[in-house]
């Protein structure tokens, strides 16, 4: 008996081997990138359609890259097409929140050694609530980005090359035993990655001590450093599973300021769009729900490959950060087995007696059960910056539409 | 209203501040140590009373230190008193399994900055099943010990001094959020410690690259490296709580080849001895229960301060190593609140909604409830080496005897 299309897609999800092989610039590495392109989260739209924080982030990106000297110049540039807008996913990358990429930004290069494809992600800005990807841009943010891109990233790249690459799946497997779900919590994975990088760092002779000290802090103090590696790894995994004719497994979930979108393996790179996700958030003190703003996000690529909310019972410490008690996290996690094709052979949850994480969201099962995929995400505020974190659920509309299209294709 | 003696002892358990301040030799650092003394776990006995692996470990220690050239010379030396035997606890230290200390061995120096006292522990031998502390001694074990004591320990000491000390409580607190209980699992703590040490290592210019690479491996690959720091920290915490007149809280639990023993705060340094602990173990493949051998152990100092089995619901990954399913671990952990004085303010368990670990075993509550303190330990085999791991329970006899003595003192 031959494997079903979903078996094939699931096998690719579960047998991928993501390895960090290099760090370089978006211009040099992302297929199709140009000096005057700014990438952002979600299916790409015309500039006029971007609103709120995501629009501000695009403008900030143009200013950071020097594509405009003023805010008005940036707007004119976007409107005229002199500055081009792209969707990260279409350039092999994934964006966090607004997900801004400009040509000079540093990106991680993750090679899926089992299938030969690449996944890219740029670097974490740091823990300050005001960040470019939360729709804010100013001198402080510019300086931080320039330090990450110009000083920190090249050191990491040199260490990674000295090591001949850093396999990420073993780190991710271990991190799930250490309280991470690799979306909203990356504490252990960041430490494990730092530990793998140490011998490479020790091999570098020409790094100023202050830069090295800053790097060690950045690698481990924010607890979010590894998220971008988790995202790049997940992108390389999900893309390997994309494009299997007849498969109803989801290969991307993301959103921009206008709504949610998914990709399904059997329909390749096309997007199925819908309304925004529904939110169950724990906001930081001093904020309320009226402030919640959607400014994009592609980190749900982690849920797409069996991590994040699909591994939340591995990450009980998250109850503090995003609300919810441990048994609720367990129940939510268990519910997701009803909509997935299989259990991940490597990513396992200690509390569930090392059961593999629910992996490979099947749009058919989502429609049949009514169980919506969950995601662990950071919540942006309309005033810019992060105002909380929580669990969101993808909108049913994307799945009913995807199923209708799959059935239409199948029936010729 | 003034604090009760148990309140005072509990406060010392919960407000201690262990800081790793140095690494040096047992001879230089342990109060009362001499060149011809060999320390071992449990209340000290005459040489003739030591049997099995603990006797073999003592002989191995004498050979390692050059106190004898042959096994027979070692035996003669111990019998004549030319080689002196001491109990680790009486020298400010705690021993793992047989717990052998000789004069030239490297020890961690942990200062309890809240109360001014010190705790010491020597270093982990590595993960080979055959080790001196499991009752085996040969050329390979000698070479490993000499490398640890002579090469690795001095580098760590230099890095620690360069850093001005490494506070351990923050590492321990975080590790409990990352799957450790700091007795049988120290994976996260070892990584966190390595991360803290790294800037200190970078500050050292004269370390050969091969030694530095070996050190980075040793710090993190065995996942047990931090246990000795956890033990030294726990010793410094427990000793601070010892000697409170009228207090019925336990300040040490340990065993030698002849039986179990406890210290109680209100009775200072005296030992209350009893039979061996009862075992619920998961043995490695190819071993059975008839092989289980007692060759000493003082790592239950961790349970004494609210860690180990008292934090097992923080460490679900241990189910693989020592058996038991997650909900059994939760139930066992919860039962221990019935015999402890309070909840640790810093050491908290995510799955129990960040409840503080049960801390300060009260001999009176143990006798009243019949709930025996549990400990997570490694299991030694009669043929030498580790053959498994599991949970053991302290024998009731120690607690009834301690209570009788406390009551006798109280009634004058």
Coordinates of N, CA and C in Angstrom, one line a residue, chain A residues 174 177-180 185 187-189 191-192 194-195 197-199 201-203 209 212-213 216-218 220-221 223 316-320 325-327 330 349-354, chain B residues 174 176-180 185 187-189 191-192 194-195 198-199 201-203 209 212-213 216-218 220-221 223 316-320 325-327 330 349-354:
Chain A
X174 N 15.7 18.5 23.2 CA 16.1 18.6 24.6 C 15.3 19.8 25.3
X177 N 12.2 19.0 27.0 CA 12.3 18.4 28.3 C 12.7 19.4 29.4
X178 N 12.8 20.7 29.0 CA 13.3 21.7 29.9 C 12.4 22.9 30.0
X179 N 11.1 22.7 29.8 CA 10.2 23.8 30.0 C 9.9 24.7 28.8
X180 N 10.5 24.4 27.7 CA 10.2 25.3 26.5 C 9.2 24.6 25.6
X185 N 8.2 30.4 24.8 CA 9.3 30.1 25.8 C 10.5 29.4 25.1
X187 N 13.8 29.6 26.7 CA 14.8 29.7 27.7 C 15.9 28.7 27.7
X188 N 15.4 27.4 27.7 CA 16.4 26.3 27.7 C 17.1 26.2 26.3
X189 N 16.3 26.4 25.2 CA 16.9 26.3 23.9 C 18.0 27.4 23.7
X191 N 19.9 28.6 26.0 CA 21.1 28.2 26.8 C 21.8 27.0 26.1
X192 N 21.0 26.1 25.6 CA 21.6 24.9 24.8 C 22.3 25.4 23.6
X194 N 23.6 28.4 23.2 CA 24.8 29.2 23.6 C 25.9 28.1 24.0
X195 N 25.5 27.1 24.6 CA 26.5 26.0 25.0 C 27.2 25.4 23.7
X197 N 27.5 26.9 20.9 CA 28.3 28.0 20.3 C 29.6 28.3 21.0
X198 N 29.6 28.0 22.3 CA 30.8 28.3 23.1 C 32.2 27.9 22.5
X199 N 32.3 26.6 22.1 CA 33.6 26.2 21.5 C 33.9 27.0 20.3
X201 N 32.9 30.1 19.7 CA 33.3 31.5 20.2 C 34.7 31.5 20.7
X202 N 35.1 30.4 21.5 CA 36.4 30.3 22.0 C 37.5 30.2 20.9
X203 N 37.1 29.7 19.7 CA 38.0 29.6 18.6 C 38.3 30.9 17.9
X209 N 36.6 42.2 23.7 CA 36.0 41.6 24.9 C 34.6 42.2 25.2
X212 N 32.1 40.5 23.0 CA 31.9 39.1 23.4 C 31.0 39.0 24.6
X213 N 31.2 39.9 25.6 CA 30.4 39.9 26.8 C 28.9 40.3 26.4
X216 N 27.3 37.2 24.9 CA 26.9 36.2 25.8 C 25.6 36.6 26.5
X217 N 25.5 37.9 26.8 CA 24.3 38.4 27.5 C 23.1 38.2 26.5
X218 N 23.3 38.6 25.3 CA 22.2 38.6 24.3 C 21.7 37.2 24.0
X220 N 21.6 34.7 26.0 CA 20.9 34.0 27.1 C 20.0 34.8 28.0
X221 N 20.2 36.1 28.1 CA 19.5 36.9 29.1 C 18.0 37.1 28.7
X223 N 16.0 35.2 27.0 CA 15.2 33.9 26.9 C 14.4 33.8 25.6
X316 N 5.1 24.4 31.4 CA 4.2 25.0 32.5 C 4.7 26.3 33.0
X317 N 6.0 26.7 33.0 CA 6.3 28.0 33.4 C 5.6 29.1 32.7
X318 N 5.1 28.9 31.5 CA 4.4 29.9 30.7 C 3.1 30.4 31.4
X319 N 2.6 29.6 32.3 CA 1.3 30.0 33.0 C 1.5 31.4 33.5
X320 N 2.7 31.8 34.0 CA 2.9 33.1 34.6 C 2.8 34.2 33.5
X325 N -3.8 27.9 33.9 CA -3.2 27.0 34.9 C -2.7 25.7 34.2
X326 N -1.8 25.0 34.9 CA -1.2 23.8 34.2 C -2.2 22.8 33.6
X327 N -3.2 22.5 34.4 CA -4.1 21.4 33.8 C -4.9 21.9 32.6
X330 N -2.6 21.4 29.8 CA -2.6 20.0 29.4 C -3.8 19.6 28.6
X349 N 6.6 15.3 24.9 CA 6.2 16.0 26.1 C 6.3 15.2 27.4
X350 N 7.2 15.6 28.3 CA 7.4 14.7 29.5 C 6.1 14.5 30.3
X351 N 5.3 15.5 30.5 CA 4.1 15.3 31.3 C 3.2 14.3 30.7
X352 N 3.1 14.2 29.4 CA 2.3 13.3 28.7 C 3.0 12.0 28.5
X353 N 3.8 11.6 29.4 CA 4.6 10.3 29.3 C 5.4 10.3 28.0
X354 N 6.0 11.4 27.7 CA 6.8 11.5 26.5 C 6.1 11.2 25.2
Chain B
X174 N 16.0 29.0 38.9 CA 15.6 28.9 37.5 C 15.6 27.5 37.0
X176 N 14.7 24.9 38.6 CA 13.4 24.2 38.9 C 12.3 24.5 37.9
X177 N 12.4 25.6 37.2 CA 11.5 25.9 36.1 C 11.9 25.2 34.8
X178 N 13.0 24.5 34.8 CA 13.5 23.9 33.6 C 13.7 22.4 33.7
X179 N 12.9 21.8 34.5 CA 12.9 20.3 34.6 C 13.9 19.7 35.5
X180 N 14.6 20.5 36.3 CA 15.5 19.9 37.3 C 14.9 19.8 38.7
X185 N 18.4 15.1 38.7 CA 18.5 15.8 37.5 C 19.0 17.2 37.7
X187 N 20.4 19.0 34.7 CA 20.7 19.3 33.3 C 20.6 20.8 33.1
X188 N 19.6 21.5 33.5 CA 19.4 22.9 33.3 C 20.4 23.7 34.2
X189 N 20.5 23.3 35.4 CA 21.4 24.0 36.3 C 22.9 23.9 35.8
X191 N 23.8 23.8 32.7 CA 23.9 24.7 31.6 C 23.9 26.2 32.1
X192 N 23.0 26.5 33.1 CA 23.0 27.8 33.6 C 24.3 28.2 34.3
X194 N 27.2 26.9 33.5 CA 28.2 27.1 32.4 C 28.1 28.4 31.8
X195 N 26.8 28.9 31.6 CA 26.6 30.2 31.0 C 27.2 31.3 32.0
X198 N 31.0 31.3 31.7 CA 31.6 31.6 30.4 C 32.4 32.9 30.4
X199 N 31.8 34.0 30.8 CA 32.6 35.2 30.8 C 33.9 35.1 31.6
X201 N 35.6 32.4 31.9 CA 36.5 31.5 31.1 C 37.1 32.4 30.0
X202 N 36.3 33.3 29.4 CA 36.8 34.1 28.4 C 37.9 35.1 28.9
X203 N 37.9 35.3 30.2 CA 38.9 36.3 30.8 C 40.2 35.6 31.0
X209 N 43.8 25.2 24.5 CA 42.5 25.0 23.9 C 41.9 23.6 24.2
X212 N 40.3 23.7 27.6 CA 39.1 24.5 27.6 C 37.9 23.7 26.9
X213 N 38.2 23.0 25.8 CA 37.2 22.2 25.1 C 36.7 21.1 26.0
X216 N 34.4 22.6 28.7 CA 33.0 22.9 28.2 C 32.2 21.6 28.1
X217 N 32.9 20.6 27.6 CA 32.1 19.3 27.6 C 31.7 18.8 29.0
X218 N 32.7 18.8 29.9 CA 32.5 18.3 31.3 C 31.4 19.1 32.0
X220 N 28.8 20.4 30.8 CA 27.4 20.3 30.3 C 27.0 19.0 29.7
X221 N 28.0 18.1 29.3 CA 27.5 16.9 28.7 C 27.0 15.9 29.6
X223 N 25.3 16.3 32.4 CA 24.0 16.7 33.0 C 24.0 16.5 34.5
X316 N 9.6 16.2 35.5 CA 8.9 15.1 34.9 C 9.9 14.3 34.0
X317 N 10.9 14.9 33.4 CA 11.8 14.0 32.6 C 12.4 12.9 33.3
X318 N 12.5 13.0 34.7 CA 13.1 11.9 35.5 C 12.3 10.6 35.4
X319 N 11.0 10.6 34.9 CA 10.3 9.4 34.9 C 11.0 8.3 34.0
X320 N 11.7 8.7 33.0 CA 12.5 7.8 32.2 C 13.6 7.2 33.0
X325 N 5.3 7.4 36.8 CA 4.7 8.3 35.9 C 4.5 9.7 36.5
X326 N 4.2 10.7 35.6 CA 4.1 12.1 36.1 C 3.1 12.3 37.2
X327 N 1.9 11.7 37.2 CA 1.0 12.0 38.2 C 1.4 11.3 39.6
X330 N 3.7 13.8 41.0 CA 3.0 14.9 41.6 C 2.4 14.5 43.0
X349 N 7.6 25.1 42.2 CA 7.2 24.1 41.2 C 6.2 24.6 40.2
X350 N 6.6 24.7 39.0 CA 5.6 25.2 38.0 C 4.3 24.5 37.9
X351 N 4.4 23.1 37.9 CA 3.1 22.3 37.8 C 2.2 22.5 39.0
X352 N 2.7 22.8 40.1 CA 1.9 23.1 41.3 C 1.6 24.6 41.4
X353 N 1.4 25.2 40.3 CA 1.1 26.6 40.2 C 2.1 27.5 41.0
X354 N 3.4 27.1 40.8 CA 4.5 27.8 41.5 C 4.4 27.8 43.0

